[in-house]
Amino acid sequence: MLVVPLVFFSLLSGVCGIGNLKILGRVGTKSFALYILTTAIAIAVAIAIATSAHIGIGMNLVADNSFTAQTAPPLSEVLIGIIPTNPLAAMAEGQMLPLIFFTILLGVSIVMVGTKAKGIVAGIEVANEIMMKMVTLVMVVAPYAVFALIAKSMAELGLDLLGQLAGYVIVLVSALLVHLFFTLMIILKTFSGLSPRVFMRKIREAQIFAFSTASSNATIPVTLRVITEKMGVDNSVASFTVPFGATINMDGTAIMQGVATVFIANIYGIDLGITGYLTVILMAVLASIGTAGVPGVGLIMLSMVFYQVGLPVESIGLILGVDRLMDMIRTAVNISGDAVVSVIVAKSEQKLDQKNYDNPNAGPITQAQDLGIDYNDEKELAKIIKTADNRR
């Protein structure tokens, strides 16, 4: 019910939110390229880890009688099919790739029209807020629905499913941590030469906030404060890269989609093959662009990946019970990726104060020390930040 309108309005709002295509320039191009690169690497690493772990193999479940596993189409067919013959038909049939292509093209065209389209842009933003509210309403009911789904599955399948779910959680968390501590840090060191250890120490505040809210969008103010005050990124870069990243950079969500796809394919005994996995990578990258930064939406986006490779969408119910905790972890990974790209782009544009970056007491920590408070005390630090914001 939510997939098509949510993708359409969320992605369209994000493209229109850029406001001026010239802003994309060097900063926009670098940011976009790095966000897509990190997402593609994330999903590839996730699939590699999940396939190596063989999670879900041996269950051999069968979907309801109305479901027949589809053969994954050739990659060439997928690429050609991105351009819709009829965009309304693509929406009605739930064809996500053509929908994403059409939405991006429509958003660019609206931006090019300029001030004449202000009314349309305002309407799109309102429609996007309405869809976000609808997602919130659905997520209120979700815990009860999840209980019923898990209870039914346990009654039918016994403890075998619980064991497989534990394997799914372990593999997913492992893939998220590998991406956070290795992939992103290697990218940071390679493209900027900056210290990953300093980065991980300073990004902690934003990670904690992202973990608690499970929302990239809600964490935007905290991420901006951290990378500008603690890491020395100029606001002219940060004000673009962070909101842009919250819109299109979903490394953690892409990892979940990769691991979940392998898990469900193995449970149902469906062999996706190389072409299927390449399709999953492409779909996850494009889906991350259309994924809104609010709790729980990653599962909705997972359904379109399942559609594309021929997996039963109802099987998402098998992983719903553990998704809230996974959502919190992957959100922390998402905003870490936003910060890494912001720092790299700022360094390449000479918009990074390296003395600030290397200074362990930069930003709000200095305020804490001036007041004689232990800057490692998160509660006291939060009070100082809140007081400063109120005074401002």
Short mmCIF file of N, CA and C in Angstrom, two decimals, residues 219-291:
data_model
loop_
_atom_site.label_atom_id
_atom_site.label_comp_id
_atom_site.label_asym_id
_atom_site.label_seq_id
_atom_site.Cartn_x
_atom_site.Cartn_y
_atom_site.Cartn_z
N THR A 219 18.33 12.91 13.01
CA THR A 219 19.71 13.08 13.47
C THR A 219 20.44 14.17 12.70
N ILE A 220 19.85 14.73 11.65
CA ILE A 220 20.52 15.74 10.83
C ILE A 220 21.10 16.89 11.66
N PRO A 221 20.34 17.50 12.59
CA PRO A 221 20.92 18.61 13.36
C PRO A 221 22.15 18.20 14.17
N VAL A 222 22.11 16.99 14.75
CA VAL A 222 23.23 16.52 15.56
C VAL A 222 24.44 16.24 14.68
N THR A 223 24.20 15.60 13.53
CA THR A 223 25.30 15.31 12.60
C THR A 223 25.95 16.60 12.12
N LEU A 224 25.13 17.60 11.80
CA LEU A 224 25.66 18.90 11.36
C LEU A 224 26.53 19.53 12.44
N ARG A 225 26.06 19.49 13.68
CA ARG A 225 26.82 20.09 14.78
C ARG A 225 28.16 19.38 14.96
N VAL A 226 28.13 18.06 14.90
CA VAL A 226 29.35 17.29 15.13
C VAL A 226 30.39 17.56 14.05
N ILE A 227 29.99 17.52 12.78
CA ILE A 227 31.00 17.63 11.71
C ILE A 227 31.47 19.07 11.51
N THR A 228 30.66 20.05 11.92
CA THR A 228 31.10 21.44 11.78
C THR A 228 31.91 21.89 12.99
N GLU A 229 31.42 21.59 14.20
CA GLU A 229 32.08 22.08 15.41
C GLU A 229 33.23 21.18 15.86
N LYS A 230 33.06 19.88 15.73
CA LYS A 230 34.10 18.96 16.22
C LYS A 230 35.11 18.58 15.14
N MET A 231 34.63 18.52 13.88
CA MET A 231 35.52 18.05 12.81
C MET A 231 36.01 19.16 11.89
N GLY A 232 35.44 20.35 12.02
CA GLY A 232 35.95 21.48 11.26
C GLY A 232 35.49 21.56 9.82
N VAL A 233 34.39 20.88 9.46
CA VAL A 233 33.84 20.98 8.11
C VAL A 233 33.11 22.31 7.97
N ASP A 234 33.41 23.04 6.90
CA ASP A 234 32.77 24.33 6.68
C ASP A 234 31.27 24.13 6.46
N ASN A 235 30.47 25.03 7.01
CA ASN A 235 29.02 24.89 6.94
C ASN A 235 28.50 24.92 5.51
N SER A 236 29.21 25.59 4.60
CA SER A 236 28.77 25.65 3.20
C SER A 236 28.75 24.27 2.57
N VAL A 237 29.64 23.39 3.02
CA VAL A 237 29.67 22.01 2.54
C VAL A 237 28.72 21.14 3.35
N ALA A 238 28.79 21.26 4.67
CA ALA A 238 27.99 20.40 5.55
C ALA A 238 26.49 20.59 5.34
N SER A 239 26.06 21.83 5.12
CA SER A 239 24.63 22.10 4.97
C SER A 239 24.06 21.46 3.72
N PHE A 240 24.94 21.08 2.78
CA PHE A 240 24.49 20.39 1.57
C PHE A 240 24.64 18.88 1.71
N THR A 241 25.84 18.43 2.13
CA THR A 241 26.14 17.00 2.12
C THR A 241 25.35 16.20 3.15
N VAL A 242 25.09 16.78 4.32
CA VAL A 242 24.38 16.02 5.36
C VAL A 242 22.91 15.79 5.02
N PRO A 243 22.13 16.83 4.68
CA PRO A 243 20.74 16.56 4.27
C PRO A 243 20.67 15.71 3.01
N PHE A 244 21.60 15.95 2.08
CA PHE A 244 21.64 15.16 0.85
C PHE A 244 21.89 13.70 1.18
N GLY A 245 22.82 13.46 2.10
CA GLY A 245 23.14 12.09 2.50
C GLY A 245 21.98 11.42 3.22
N ALA A 246 21.27 12.18 4.06
CA ALA A 246 20.12 11.62 4.76
C ALA A 246 19.03 11.19 3.78
N THR A 247 19.05 11.80 2.59
CA THR A 247 18.05 11.48 1.57
C THR A 247 18.46 10.28 0.73
N ILE A 248 19.72 10.23 0.29
CA ILE A 248 20.10 9.19 -0.67
C ILE A 248 21.13 8.18 -0.15
N ASN A 249 21.76 8.45 0.99
CA ASN A 249 22.82 7.56 1.45
C ASN A 249 22.30 6.66 2.57
N MET A 250 22.04 5.41 2.25
CA MET A 250 21.49 4.46 3.22
C MET A 250 22.32 3.18 3.20
N ASP A 251 23.58 3.29 3.61
CA ASP A 251 24.46 2.12 3.60
C ASP A 251 23.91 1.00 4.47
N GLY A 252 23.50 1.36 5.68
CA GLY A 252 22.98 0.35 6.61
C GLY A 252 21.72 -0.32 6.08
N THR A 253 20.84 0.47 5.49
CA THR A 253 19.61 -0.07 4.92
C THR A 253 19.92 -0.99 3.74
N ALA A 254 20.89 -0.61 2.91
CA ALA A 254 21.29 -1.44 1.78
C ALA A 254 21.86 -2.77 2.26
N ILE A 255 22.65 -2.73 3.35
CA ILE A 255 23.21 -3.96 3.92
C ILE A 255 22.08 -4.87 4.39
N MET A 256 21.09 -4.30 5.07
CA MET A 256 19.95 -5.10 5.51
C MET A 256 19.24 -5.74 4.34
N GLN A 257 19.06 -4.98 3.25
CA GLN A 257 18.37 -5.52 2.09
C GLN A 257 19.15 -6.67 1.46
N GLY A 258 20.48 -6.56 1.44
CA GLY A 258 21.31 -7.62 0.89
C GLY A 258 21.25 -8.89 1.72
N VAL A 259 21.43 -8.74 3.04
CA VAL A 259 21.41 -9.90 3.94
C VAL A 259 20.02 -10.54 3.95
N ALA A 260 18.97 -9.71 4.02
CA ALA A 260 17.60 -10.24 4.06
C ALA A 260 17.26 -10.97 2.77
N THR A 261 17.71 -10.45 1.63
CA THR A 261 17.43 -11.11 0.35
C THR A 261 18.07 -12.49 0.29
N VAL A 262 19.33 -12.58 0.70
CA VAL A 262 20.02 -13.87 0.72
C VAL A 262 19.32 -14.82 1.70
N PHE A 263 18.96 -14.31 2.88
CA PHE A 263 18.32 -15.11 3.92
C PHE A 263 16.99 -15.70 3.43
N ILE A 264 16.13 -14.85 2.87
CA ILE A 264 14.81 -15.30 2.41
C ILE A 264 14.95 -16.22 1.20
N ALA A 265 15.88 -15.92 0.28
CA ALA A 265 16.08 -16.78 -0.88
C ALA A 265 16.52 -18.18 -0.45
N ASN A 266 17.40 -18.25 0.54
CA ASN A 266 17.86 -19.55 1.05
C ASN A 266 16.74 -20.30 1.76
N ILE A 267 15.92 -19.58 2.53
CA ILE A 267 14.82 -20.22 3.25
C ILE A 267 13.84 -20.89 2.28
N TYR A 268 13.58 -20.22 1.15
CA TYR A 268 12.63 -20.76 0.18
C TYR A 268 13.32 -21.61 -0.90
N GLY A 269 14.64 -21.79 -0.76
CA GLY A 269 15.35 -22.63 -1.71
C GLY A 269 15.40 -22.06 -3.11
N ILE A 270 15.45 -20.73 -3.21
CA ILE A 270 15.49 -20.07 -4.51
C ILE A 270 16.91 -19.63 -4.82
N ASP A 271 17.44 -20.07 -5.95
CA ASP A 271 18.80 -19.71 -6.35
C ASP A 271 18.75 -18.46 -7.22
N LEU A 272 19.22 -17.35 -6.68
CA LEU A 272 19.18 -16.09 -7.43
C LEU A 272 20.25 -16.03 -8.51
N GLY A 273 21.41 -16.67 -8.29
CA GLY A 273 22.48 -16.65 -9.28
C GLY A 273 23.19 -15.30 -9.32
N ILE A 274 24.23 -15.23 -10.13
CA ILE A 274 25.02 -14.00 -10.24
C ILE A 274 24.17 -12.84 -10.74
N THR A 275 23.36 -13.09 -11.77
CA THR A 275 22.51 -12.03 -12.32
C THR A 275 21.54 -11.51 -11.27
N GLY A 276 20.98 -12.44 -10.47
CA GLY A 276 20.04 -12.04 -9.43
C GLY A 276 20.70 -11.15 -8.39
N TYR A 277 21.92 -11.51 -7.99
CA TYR A 277 22.63 -10.72 -6.98
C TYR A 277 23.04 -9.36 -7.54
N LEU A 278 23.43 -9.31 -8.81
CA LEU A 278 23.74 -8.01 -9.43
C LEU A 278 22.49 -7.13 -9.47
N THR A 279 21.36 -7.77 -9.74
CA THR A 279 20.09 -7.03 -9.74
C THR A 279 19.78 -6.50 -8.34
N VAL A 280 20.05 -7.32 -7.33
CA VAL A 280 19.83 -6.89 -5.94
C VAL A 280 20.70 -5.69 -5.61
N ILE A 281 21.98 -5.73 -6.04
CA ILE A 281 22.88 -4.60 -5.79
C ILE A 281 22.33 -3.33 -6.44
N LEU A 282 21.94 -3.44 -7.71
CA LEU A 282 21.40 -2.27 -8.43
C LEU A 282 20.13 -1.77 -7.76
N MET A 283 19.24 -2.70 -7.40
CA MET A 283 17.98 -2.30 -6.77
C MET A 283 18.22 -1.66 -5.41
N ALA A 284 19.15 -2.22 -4.62
CA ALA A 284 19.41 -1.69 -3.29
C ALA A 284 19.98 -0.28 -3.36
N VAL A 285 20.86 -0.04 -4.35
CA VAL A 285 21.43 1.29 -4.52
C VAL A 285 20.33 2.28 -4.88
N LEU A 286 19.47 1.91 -5.84
CA LEU A 286 18.39 2.81 -6.25
C LEU A 286 17.35 2.94 -5.14
N ALA A 287 17.09 1.85 -4.42
CA ALA A 287 16.12 1.91 -3.33
C ALA A 287 16.60 2.82 -2.21
N SER A 288 17.91 2.82 -1.97
CA SER A 288 18.45 3.68 -0.91
C SER A 288 18.21 5.15 -1.22
N ILE A 289 18.20 5.48 -2.51
CA ILE A 289 17.91 6.87 -2.91
C ILE A 289 16.47 7.24 -2.56
N GLY A 290 15.59 6.27 -2.66
CA GLY A 290 14.18 6.54 -2.39
C GLY A 290 13.75 6.22 -0.98
N THR A 291 14.69 5.81 -0.13
CA THR A 291 14.35 5.44 1.24
C THR A 291 14.31 6.67 2.13
#
